[in-house]
Tab-separated table of C-alpha atoms in Angstrom:
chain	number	residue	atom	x	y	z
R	89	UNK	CA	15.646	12.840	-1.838
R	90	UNK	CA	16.556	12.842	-5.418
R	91	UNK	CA	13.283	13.421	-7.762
R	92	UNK	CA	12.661	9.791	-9.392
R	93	UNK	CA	13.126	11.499	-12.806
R	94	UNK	CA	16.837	12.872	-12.378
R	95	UNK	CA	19.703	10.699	-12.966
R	96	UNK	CA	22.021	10.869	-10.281
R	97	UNK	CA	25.820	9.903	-9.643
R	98	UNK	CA	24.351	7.595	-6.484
R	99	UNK	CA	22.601	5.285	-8.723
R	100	UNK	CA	23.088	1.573	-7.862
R	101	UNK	CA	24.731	-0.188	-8.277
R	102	UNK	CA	28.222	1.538	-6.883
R	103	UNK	CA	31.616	0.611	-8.532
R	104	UNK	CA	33.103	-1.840	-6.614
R	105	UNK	CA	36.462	-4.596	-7.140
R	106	UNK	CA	36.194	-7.782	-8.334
R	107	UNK	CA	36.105	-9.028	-4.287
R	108	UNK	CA	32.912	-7.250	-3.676
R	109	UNK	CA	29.952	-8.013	-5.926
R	110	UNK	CA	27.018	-5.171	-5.302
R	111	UNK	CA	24.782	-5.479	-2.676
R	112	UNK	CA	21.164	-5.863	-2.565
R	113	UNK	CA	20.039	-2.695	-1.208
R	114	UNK	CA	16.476	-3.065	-1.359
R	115	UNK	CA	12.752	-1.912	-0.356
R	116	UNK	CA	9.360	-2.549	-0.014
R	117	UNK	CA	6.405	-0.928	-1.493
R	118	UNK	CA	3.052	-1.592	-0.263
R	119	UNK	CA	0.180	-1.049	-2.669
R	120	UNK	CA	-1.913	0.791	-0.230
R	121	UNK	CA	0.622	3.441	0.229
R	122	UNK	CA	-0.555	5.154	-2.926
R	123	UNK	CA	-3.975	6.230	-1.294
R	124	UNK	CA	-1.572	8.149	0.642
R	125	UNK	CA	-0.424	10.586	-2.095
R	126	UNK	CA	2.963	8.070	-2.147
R	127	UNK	CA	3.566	6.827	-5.067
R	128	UNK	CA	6.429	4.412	-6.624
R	129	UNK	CA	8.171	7.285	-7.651
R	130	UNK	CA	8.397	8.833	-4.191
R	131	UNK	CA	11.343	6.324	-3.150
R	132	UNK	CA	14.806	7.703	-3.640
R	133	UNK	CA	15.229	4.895	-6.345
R	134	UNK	CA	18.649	6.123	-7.108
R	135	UNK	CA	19.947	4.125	-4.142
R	136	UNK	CA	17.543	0.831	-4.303
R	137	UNK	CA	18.723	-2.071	-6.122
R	138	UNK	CA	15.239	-4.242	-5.862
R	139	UNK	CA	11.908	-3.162	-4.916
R	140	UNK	CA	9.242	-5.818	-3.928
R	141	UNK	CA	5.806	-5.426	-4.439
R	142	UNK	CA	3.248	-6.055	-1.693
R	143	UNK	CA	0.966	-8.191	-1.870
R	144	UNK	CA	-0.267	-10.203	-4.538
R	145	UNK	CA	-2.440	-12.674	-2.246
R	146	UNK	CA	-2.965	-16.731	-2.368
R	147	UNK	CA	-5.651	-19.148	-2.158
R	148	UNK	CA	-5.186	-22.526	-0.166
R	149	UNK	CA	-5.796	-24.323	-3.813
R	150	UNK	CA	-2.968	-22.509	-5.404
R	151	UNK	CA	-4.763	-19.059	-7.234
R	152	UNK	CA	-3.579	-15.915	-6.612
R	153	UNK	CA	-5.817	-12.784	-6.384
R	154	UNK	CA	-4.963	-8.746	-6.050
R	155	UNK	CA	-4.672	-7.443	-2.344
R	156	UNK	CA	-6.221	-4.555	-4.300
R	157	UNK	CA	-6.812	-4.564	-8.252
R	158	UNK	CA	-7.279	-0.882	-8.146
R	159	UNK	CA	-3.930	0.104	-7.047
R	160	UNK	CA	-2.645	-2.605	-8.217
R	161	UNK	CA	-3.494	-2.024	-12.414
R	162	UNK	CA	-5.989	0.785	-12.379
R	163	UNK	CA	-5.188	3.678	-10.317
R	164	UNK	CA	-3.694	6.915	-12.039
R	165	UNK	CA	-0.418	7.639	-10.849
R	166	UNK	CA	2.149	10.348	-11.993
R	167	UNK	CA	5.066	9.048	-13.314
R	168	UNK	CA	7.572	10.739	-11.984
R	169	UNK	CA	8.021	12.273	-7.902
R	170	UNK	CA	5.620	14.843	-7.561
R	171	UNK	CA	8.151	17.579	-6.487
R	172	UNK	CA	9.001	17.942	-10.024
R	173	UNK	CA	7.275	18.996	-13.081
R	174	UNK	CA	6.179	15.528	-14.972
R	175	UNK	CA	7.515	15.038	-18.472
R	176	UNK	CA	6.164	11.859	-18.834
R	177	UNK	CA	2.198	10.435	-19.358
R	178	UNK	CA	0.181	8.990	-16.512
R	179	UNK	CA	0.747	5.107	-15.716
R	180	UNK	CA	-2.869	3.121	-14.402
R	181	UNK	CA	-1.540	1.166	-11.574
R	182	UNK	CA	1.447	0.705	-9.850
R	183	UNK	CA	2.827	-2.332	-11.307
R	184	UNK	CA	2.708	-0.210	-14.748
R	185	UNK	CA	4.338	2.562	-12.517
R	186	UNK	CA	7.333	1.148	-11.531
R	187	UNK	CA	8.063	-0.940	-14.766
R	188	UNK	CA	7.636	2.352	-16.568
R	189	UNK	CA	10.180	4.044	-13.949
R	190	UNK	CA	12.710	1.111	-14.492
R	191	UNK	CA	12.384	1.651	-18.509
R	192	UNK	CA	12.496	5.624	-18.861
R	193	UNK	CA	14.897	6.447	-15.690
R	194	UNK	CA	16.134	3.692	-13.796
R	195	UNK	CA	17.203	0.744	-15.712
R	196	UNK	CA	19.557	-0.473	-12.957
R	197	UNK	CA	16.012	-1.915	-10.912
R	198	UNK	CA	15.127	-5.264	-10.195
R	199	UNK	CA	11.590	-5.583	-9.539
R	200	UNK	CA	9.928	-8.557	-7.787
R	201	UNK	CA	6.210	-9.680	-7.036
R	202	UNK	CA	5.994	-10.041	-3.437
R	203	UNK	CA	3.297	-13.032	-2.200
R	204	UNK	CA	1.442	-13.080	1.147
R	205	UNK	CA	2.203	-11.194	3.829
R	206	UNK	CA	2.067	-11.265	7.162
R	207	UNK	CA	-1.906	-11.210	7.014
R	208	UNK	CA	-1.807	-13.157	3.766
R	209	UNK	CA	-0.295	-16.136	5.046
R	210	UNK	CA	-2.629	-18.255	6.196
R	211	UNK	CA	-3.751	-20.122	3.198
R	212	UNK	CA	-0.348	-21.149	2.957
R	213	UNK	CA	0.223	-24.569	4.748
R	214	UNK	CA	-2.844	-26.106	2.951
R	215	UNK	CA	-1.584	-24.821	-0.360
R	216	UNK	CA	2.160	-26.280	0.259
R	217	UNK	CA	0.846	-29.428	1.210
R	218	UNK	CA	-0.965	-30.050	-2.159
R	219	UNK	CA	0.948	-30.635	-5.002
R	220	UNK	CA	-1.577	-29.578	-7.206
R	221	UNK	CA	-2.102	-26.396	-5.272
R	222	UNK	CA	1.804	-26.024	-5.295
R	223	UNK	CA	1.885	-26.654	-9.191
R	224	UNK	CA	-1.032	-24.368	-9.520
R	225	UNK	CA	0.530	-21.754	-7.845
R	226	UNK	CA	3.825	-22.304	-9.975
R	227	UNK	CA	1.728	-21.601	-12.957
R	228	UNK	CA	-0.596	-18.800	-12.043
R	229	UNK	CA	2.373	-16.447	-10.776
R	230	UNK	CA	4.200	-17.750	-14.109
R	231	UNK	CA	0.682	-15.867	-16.372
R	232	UNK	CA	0.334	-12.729	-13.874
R	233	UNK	CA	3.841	-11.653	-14.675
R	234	UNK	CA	3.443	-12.251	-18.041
R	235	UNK	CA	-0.054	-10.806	-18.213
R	236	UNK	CA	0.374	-7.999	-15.289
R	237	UNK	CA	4.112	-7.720	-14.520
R	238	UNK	CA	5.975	-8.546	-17.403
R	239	UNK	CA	8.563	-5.728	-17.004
R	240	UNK	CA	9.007	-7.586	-13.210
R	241	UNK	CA	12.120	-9.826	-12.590
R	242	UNK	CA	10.673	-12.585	-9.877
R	243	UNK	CA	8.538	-13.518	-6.737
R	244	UNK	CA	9.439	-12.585	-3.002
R	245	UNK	CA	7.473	-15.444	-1.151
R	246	UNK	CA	6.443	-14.159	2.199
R	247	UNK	CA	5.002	-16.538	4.433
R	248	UNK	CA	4.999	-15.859	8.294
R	249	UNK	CA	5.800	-18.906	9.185
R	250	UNK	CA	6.104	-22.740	8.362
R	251	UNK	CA	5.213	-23.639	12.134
R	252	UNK	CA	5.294	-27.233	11.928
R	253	UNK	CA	7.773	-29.941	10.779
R	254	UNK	CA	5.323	-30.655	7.908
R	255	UNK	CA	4.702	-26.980	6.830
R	256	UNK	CA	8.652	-26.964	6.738
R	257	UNK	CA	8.708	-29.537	4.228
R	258	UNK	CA	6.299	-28.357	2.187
R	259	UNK	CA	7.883	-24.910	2.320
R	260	UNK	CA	10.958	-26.605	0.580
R	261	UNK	CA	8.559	-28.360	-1.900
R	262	UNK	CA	6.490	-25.061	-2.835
R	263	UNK	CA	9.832	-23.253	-3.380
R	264	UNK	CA	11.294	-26.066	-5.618
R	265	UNK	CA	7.775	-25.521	-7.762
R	266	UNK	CA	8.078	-22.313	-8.255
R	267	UNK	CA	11.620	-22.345	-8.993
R	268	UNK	CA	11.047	-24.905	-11.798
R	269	UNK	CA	8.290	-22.211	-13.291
R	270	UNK	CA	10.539	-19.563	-12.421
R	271	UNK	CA	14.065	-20.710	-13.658
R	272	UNK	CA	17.304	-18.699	-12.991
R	273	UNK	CA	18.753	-16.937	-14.212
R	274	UNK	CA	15.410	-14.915	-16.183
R	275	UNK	CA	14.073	-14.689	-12.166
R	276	UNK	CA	14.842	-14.016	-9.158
R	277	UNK	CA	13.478	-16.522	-6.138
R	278	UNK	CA	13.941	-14.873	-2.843
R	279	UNK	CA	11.909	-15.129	0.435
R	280	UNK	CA	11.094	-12.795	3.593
R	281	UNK	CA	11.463	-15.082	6.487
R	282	UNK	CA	11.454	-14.037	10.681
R	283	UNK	CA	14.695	-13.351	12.413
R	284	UNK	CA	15.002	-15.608	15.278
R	285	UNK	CA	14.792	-19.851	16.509
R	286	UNK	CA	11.645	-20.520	17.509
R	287	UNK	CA	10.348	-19.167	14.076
R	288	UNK	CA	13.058	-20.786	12.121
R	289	UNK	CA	13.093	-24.387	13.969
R	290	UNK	CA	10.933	-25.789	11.285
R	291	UNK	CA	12.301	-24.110	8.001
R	292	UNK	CA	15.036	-26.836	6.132
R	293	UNK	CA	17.101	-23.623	5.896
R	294	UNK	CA	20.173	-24.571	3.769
R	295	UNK	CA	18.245	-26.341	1.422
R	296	UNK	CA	15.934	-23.749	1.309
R	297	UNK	CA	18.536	-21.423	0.409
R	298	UNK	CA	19.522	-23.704	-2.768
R	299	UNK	CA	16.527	-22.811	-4.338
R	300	UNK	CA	16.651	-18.848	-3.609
R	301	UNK	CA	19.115	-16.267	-4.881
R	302	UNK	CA	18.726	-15.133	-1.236
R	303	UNK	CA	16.833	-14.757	1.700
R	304	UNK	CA	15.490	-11.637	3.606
R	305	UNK	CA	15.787	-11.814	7.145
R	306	UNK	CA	13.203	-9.464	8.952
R	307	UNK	CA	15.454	-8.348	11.797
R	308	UNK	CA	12.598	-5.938	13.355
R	309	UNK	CA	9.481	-6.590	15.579
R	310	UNK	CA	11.329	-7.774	18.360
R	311	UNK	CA	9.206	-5.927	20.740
R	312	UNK	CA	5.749	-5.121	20.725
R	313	UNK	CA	2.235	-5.213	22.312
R	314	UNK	CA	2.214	-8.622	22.055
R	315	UNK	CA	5.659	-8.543	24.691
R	316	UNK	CA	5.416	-8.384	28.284
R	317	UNK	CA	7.826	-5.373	29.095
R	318	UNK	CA	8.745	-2.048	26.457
R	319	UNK	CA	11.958	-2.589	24.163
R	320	UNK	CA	14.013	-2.020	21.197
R	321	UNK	CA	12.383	-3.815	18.601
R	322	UNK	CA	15.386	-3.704	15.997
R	323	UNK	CA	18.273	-3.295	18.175
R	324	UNK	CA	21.631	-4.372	16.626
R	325	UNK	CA	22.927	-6.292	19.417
R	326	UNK	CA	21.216	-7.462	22.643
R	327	UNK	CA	21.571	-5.788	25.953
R	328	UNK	CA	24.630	-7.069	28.093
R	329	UNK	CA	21.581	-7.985	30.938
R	330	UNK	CA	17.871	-8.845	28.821
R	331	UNK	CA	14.915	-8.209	30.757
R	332	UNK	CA	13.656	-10.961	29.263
R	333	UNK	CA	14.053	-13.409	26.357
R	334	UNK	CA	12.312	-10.889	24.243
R	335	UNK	CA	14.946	-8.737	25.296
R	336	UNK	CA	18.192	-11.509	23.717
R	337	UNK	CA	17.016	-10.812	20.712
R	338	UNK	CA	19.203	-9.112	18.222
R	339	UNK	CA	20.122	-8.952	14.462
R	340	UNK	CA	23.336	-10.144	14.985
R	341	UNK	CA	21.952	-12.947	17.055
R	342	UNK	CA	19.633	-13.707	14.291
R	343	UNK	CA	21.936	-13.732	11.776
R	344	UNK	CA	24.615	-16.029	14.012
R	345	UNK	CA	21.704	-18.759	14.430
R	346	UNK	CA	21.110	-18.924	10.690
R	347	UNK	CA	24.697	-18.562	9.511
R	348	UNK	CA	26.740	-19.858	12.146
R	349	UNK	CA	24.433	-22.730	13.810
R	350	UNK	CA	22.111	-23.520	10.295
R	351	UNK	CA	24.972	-23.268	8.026
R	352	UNK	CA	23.051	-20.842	5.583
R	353	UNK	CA	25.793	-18.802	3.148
R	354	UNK	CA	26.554	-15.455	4.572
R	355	UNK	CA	26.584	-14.168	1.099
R	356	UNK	CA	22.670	-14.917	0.803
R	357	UNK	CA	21.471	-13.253	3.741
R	358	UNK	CA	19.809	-9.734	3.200
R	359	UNK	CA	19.058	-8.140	6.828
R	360	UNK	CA	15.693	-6.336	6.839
R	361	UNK	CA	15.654	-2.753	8.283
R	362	UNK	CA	11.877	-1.268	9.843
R	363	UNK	CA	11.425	2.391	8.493
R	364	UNK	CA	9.014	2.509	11.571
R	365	UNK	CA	9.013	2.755	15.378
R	366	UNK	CA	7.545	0.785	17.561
R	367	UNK	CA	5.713	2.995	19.934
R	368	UNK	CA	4.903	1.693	23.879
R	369	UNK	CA	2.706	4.203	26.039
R	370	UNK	CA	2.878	5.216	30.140
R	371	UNK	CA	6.987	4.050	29.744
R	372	UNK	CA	10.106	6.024	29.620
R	373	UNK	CA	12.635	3.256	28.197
R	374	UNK	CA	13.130	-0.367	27.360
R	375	UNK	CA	12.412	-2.987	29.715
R	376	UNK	CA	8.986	-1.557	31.730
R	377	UNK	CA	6.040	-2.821	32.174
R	378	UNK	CA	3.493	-0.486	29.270
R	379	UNK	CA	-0.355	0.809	29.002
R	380	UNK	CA	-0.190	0.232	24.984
R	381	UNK	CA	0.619	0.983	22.094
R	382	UNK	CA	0.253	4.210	20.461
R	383	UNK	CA	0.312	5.293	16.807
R	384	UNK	CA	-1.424	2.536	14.115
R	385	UNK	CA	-1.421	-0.902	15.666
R	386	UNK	CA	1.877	0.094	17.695
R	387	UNK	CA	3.501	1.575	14.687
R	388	UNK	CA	4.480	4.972	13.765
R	389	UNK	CA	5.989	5.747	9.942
R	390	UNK	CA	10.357	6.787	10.558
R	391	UNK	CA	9.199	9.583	8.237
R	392	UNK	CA	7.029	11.081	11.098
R	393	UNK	CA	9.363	10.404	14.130
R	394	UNK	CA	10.374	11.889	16.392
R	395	UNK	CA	7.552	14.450	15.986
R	396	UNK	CA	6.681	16.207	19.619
R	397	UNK	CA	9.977	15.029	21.726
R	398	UNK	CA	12.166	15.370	24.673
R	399	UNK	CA	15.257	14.106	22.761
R	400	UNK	CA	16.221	11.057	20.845
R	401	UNK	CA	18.597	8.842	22.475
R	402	UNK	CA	20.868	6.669	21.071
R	403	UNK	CA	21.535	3.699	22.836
R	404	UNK	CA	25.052	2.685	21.609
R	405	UNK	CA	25.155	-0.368	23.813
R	406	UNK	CA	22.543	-2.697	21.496
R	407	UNK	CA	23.053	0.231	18.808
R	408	UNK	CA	18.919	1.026	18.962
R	409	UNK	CA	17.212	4.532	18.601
R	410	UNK	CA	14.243	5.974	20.820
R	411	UNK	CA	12.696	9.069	21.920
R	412	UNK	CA	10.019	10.221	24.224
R	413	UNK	CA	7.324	12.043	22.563
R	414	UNK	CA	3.731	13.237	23.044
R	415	UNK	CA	1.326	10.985	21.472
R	416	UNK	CA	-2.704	10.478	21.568
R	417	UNK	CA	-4.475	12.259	24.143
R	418	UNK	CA	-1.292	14.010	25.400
R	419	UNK	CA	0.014	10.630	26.751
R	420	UNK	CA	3.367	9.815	26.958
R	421	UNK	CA	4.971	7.373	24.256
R	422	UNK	CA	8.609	5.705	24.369
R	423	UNK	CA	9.383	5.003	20.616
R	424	UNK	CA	11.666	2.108	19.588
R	425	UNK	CA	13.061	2.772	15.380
R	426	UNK	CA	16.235	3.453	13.517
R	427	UNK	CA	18.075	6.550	12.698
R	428	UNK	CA	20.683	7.107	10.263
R	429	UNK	CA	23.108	6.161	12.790
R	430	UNK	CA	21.991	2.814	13.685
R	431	UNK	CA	21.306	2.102	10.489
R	432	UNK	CA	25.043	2.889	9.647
R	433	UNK	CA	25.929	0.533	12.009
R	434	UNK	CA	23.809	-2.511	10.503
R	435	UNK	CA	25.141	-1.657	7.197
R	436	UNK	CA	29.068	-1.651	8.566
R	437	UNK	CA	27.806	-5.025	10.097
R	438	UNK	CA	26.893	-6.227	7.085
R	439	UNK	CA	29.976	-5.658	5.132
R	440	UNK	CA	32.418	-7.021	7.980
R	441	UNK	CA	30.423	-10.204	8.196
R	442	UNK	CA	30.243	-10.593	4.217
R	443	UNK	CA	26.281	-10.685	4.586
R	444	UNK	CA	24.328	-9.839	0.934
R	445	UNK	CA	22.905	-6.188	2.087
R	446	UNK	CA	20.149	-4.220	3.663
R	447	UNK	CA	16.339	-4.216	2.897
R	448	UNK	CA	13.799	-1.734	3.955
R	449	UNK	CA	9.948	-2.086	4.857
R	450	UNK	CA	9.158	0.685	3.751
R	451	UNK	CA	11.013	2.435	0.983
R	452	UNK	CA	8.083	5.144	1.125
R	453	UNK	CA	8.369	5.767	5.063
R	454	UNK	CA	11.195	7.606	4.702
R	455	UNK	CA	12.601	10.832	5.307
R	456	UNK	CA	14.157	13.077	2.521
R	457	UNK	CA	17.614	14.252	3.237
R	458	UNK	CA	20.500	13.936	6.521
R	459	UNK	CA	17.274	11.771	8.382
R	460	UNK	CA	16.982	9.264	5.522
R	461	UNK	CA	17.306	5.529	7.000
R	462	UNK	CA	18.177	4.489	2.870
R	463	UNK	CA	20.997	6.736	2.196
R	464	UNK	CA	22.112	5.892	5.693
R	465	UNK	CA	22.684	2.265	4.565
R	466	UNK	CA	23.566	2.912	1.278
R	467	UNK	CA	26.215	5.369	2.160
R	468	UNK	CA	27.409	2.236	5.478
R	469	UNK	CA	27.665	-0.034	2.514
R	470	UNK	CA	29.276	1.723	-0.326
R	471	UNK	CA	30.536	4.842	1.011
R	472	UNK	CA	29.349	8.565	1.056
R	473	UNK	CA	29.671	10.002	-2.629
């Protein structure tokens, strides 16, 4: 990884013609990351266009509050990677932290408030439906980033899911009010939304997309504890035979339903990449019947795969990753993630199908070096340097 103070010749974005604007090559940073000696500065931000900050949190009558005001504007954090001596001061809090990385070394970032969250959502359809809880909203975010954020370019909204007809209107309403609070082209409007029908059935997705500059399609979690059977939970394509319907699922079937059958612009569809594995216990592949989950909640950080192993396979049919490894308590684990392989793959996917880029949750699960899932992509969408 290139320290966050060093300019480098990878920086984004990449020359390109005048057929092939840059693409968004983007990645999350959670605020509670930093507890984990990971700060902003830890991302290889030579090769990320945009980084969203999670979460700033809602209230069903339209306030917002910090997920965590400490990390948030009050923590001390170094201001540049820590594998290199620091020639700048200390920034309190990591909103200060990356605005202060985009002014002194990386001027090239976009940085954007990211609202919700999967466990920050539910507030949402009560807040939508008001439009004084919608307006509210509009004007709160409009004083944090002035107040808080005012080196920060826009809003990611994250809610997981409009799951009614109603909620789907007043996702379309909500967006419209903080797009007239928000205008283009000062900030960027964008929105995290799930990859797949059922959860899109509801969302009014091309007008939606009017109002955004473009829409991040999380093309991971497609297996899980909460699925029957073991399975690649960001696979590229599905398998020729599913074991299920869990098992059809696929980015490129995602992004067909919302381009091809919802008439959404290719152009403003980011696909979302998981810098995590999705670990099932007591299995030895996809499609078996599993124990558990190992690692946190079923999740294990890219950065710390594929630890105690057998081998990692590739499975070039649905273009997935997985290995066998020892987890808790000596039992056996079949992780589901990414490697720079597949990753290369979703990226070439993404420039024959014109899409708008890649985006990463997280930036800060990565590895350094050949392993990393961000120079994998970067290097699938503009070329090794």
């Amino acid at each position: 990884m290139t320290p966050a103070c060093a300019p480098s010749d990878h920086s984004v974005p990449a020359p390109t013609t005048s057929e092939q604007p840059p693409f968004i090559h983007g990645a999350y940073y959670p605020s509670w990351k930093i507890y984990r000696n990971q700060p902003p500065s830890s991302m290889d931000l030579d090769i990320i266009s945009h980084v969203f900050y999670a979460f700033i949190r809602v209230r069903e009558d339209g306030t917002i509050y910090h997920l965590d005001e400490k990390a948030d504007l009050h923590y001390p954090i170094p201001s540049t990677s820590s594998s290199v001596p620091s020639s700048f001061p200390t920034t309190t809090g990591c909103l200060a932290s990356l605005t202060h990385l985009r002014a002194t070394t990386h001027p090239h970032l976009k940085l954007l408030l990211s609202l919700g969250g999967a466990s920050g959502s539910s507030p949402f359809p009560a807040l939508a439906a008001s439009p004084l809880a919608r307006s509210t909203l509009a004007t709160s975010l409009s004083t944090f980033l002035h107040t808080h954020a005012p080196g920060f370019d826009g809003i990611d909204l994250d809610w997981e899911h409009p799951s009614t007809p109603a909620d789907g209107r007043h996702y379309l309403l909500l967006l419209r009010a903080l797009r007239a609070a928000l205008p283009a082209p000062r900030y960027l409007l964008t929105a995290a939304l799930p990859a797949g029908e059922w959860c899109l059935r509801h969302v009014p997705l091309k007008d939606v997309v009017g109002e955004l500059d473009w829409v991040g399609l999380m093309c991971y979690d497609f297996a899980g504890g909460w699925t029957p059977r073991s399975g690649h939970h960001a696979r590229l394509y599905a398998a020729a035979r599913p074991h299920d319907a869990y098992g059809a699922r696929s980015v490129a079937g995602a992004v067909e339903y919302v381009v091809g059958t919802r008439g959404v612009p290719a152009g403003k569809v980011v696909v979302g990449v998981p810098v995590y594995g999705r670990a099932f216990l007591g299995v030895d592949g996809p499609g078996e019947r599993f124990e558990g989950v190992g690692g946190a909640d079923g999740c294990v950080d890219y950065r710390e795969l594929p630890g105690k192993l057998k081998k990692i396979k590739e499975d070039l049919g649905v273009w997935g990753a997985a290995c066998l490894r020892t987890g808790e308590g000596g039992r056996r684990e079949w992780v589901s993630f990414d490697c720079p392989r597949t990753v290369g793959e979703k990226a070439r996917f993404v420039r024959e199908r014109g899409l708008g880029g890649l985006f990463y949750w997280t930036g800060v699960a990565d590895k350094e070096g050949e392993g990393s899932l961000l120079r994998a992509g970067y290097e699938g969408l503009y070329g090794a340097k």
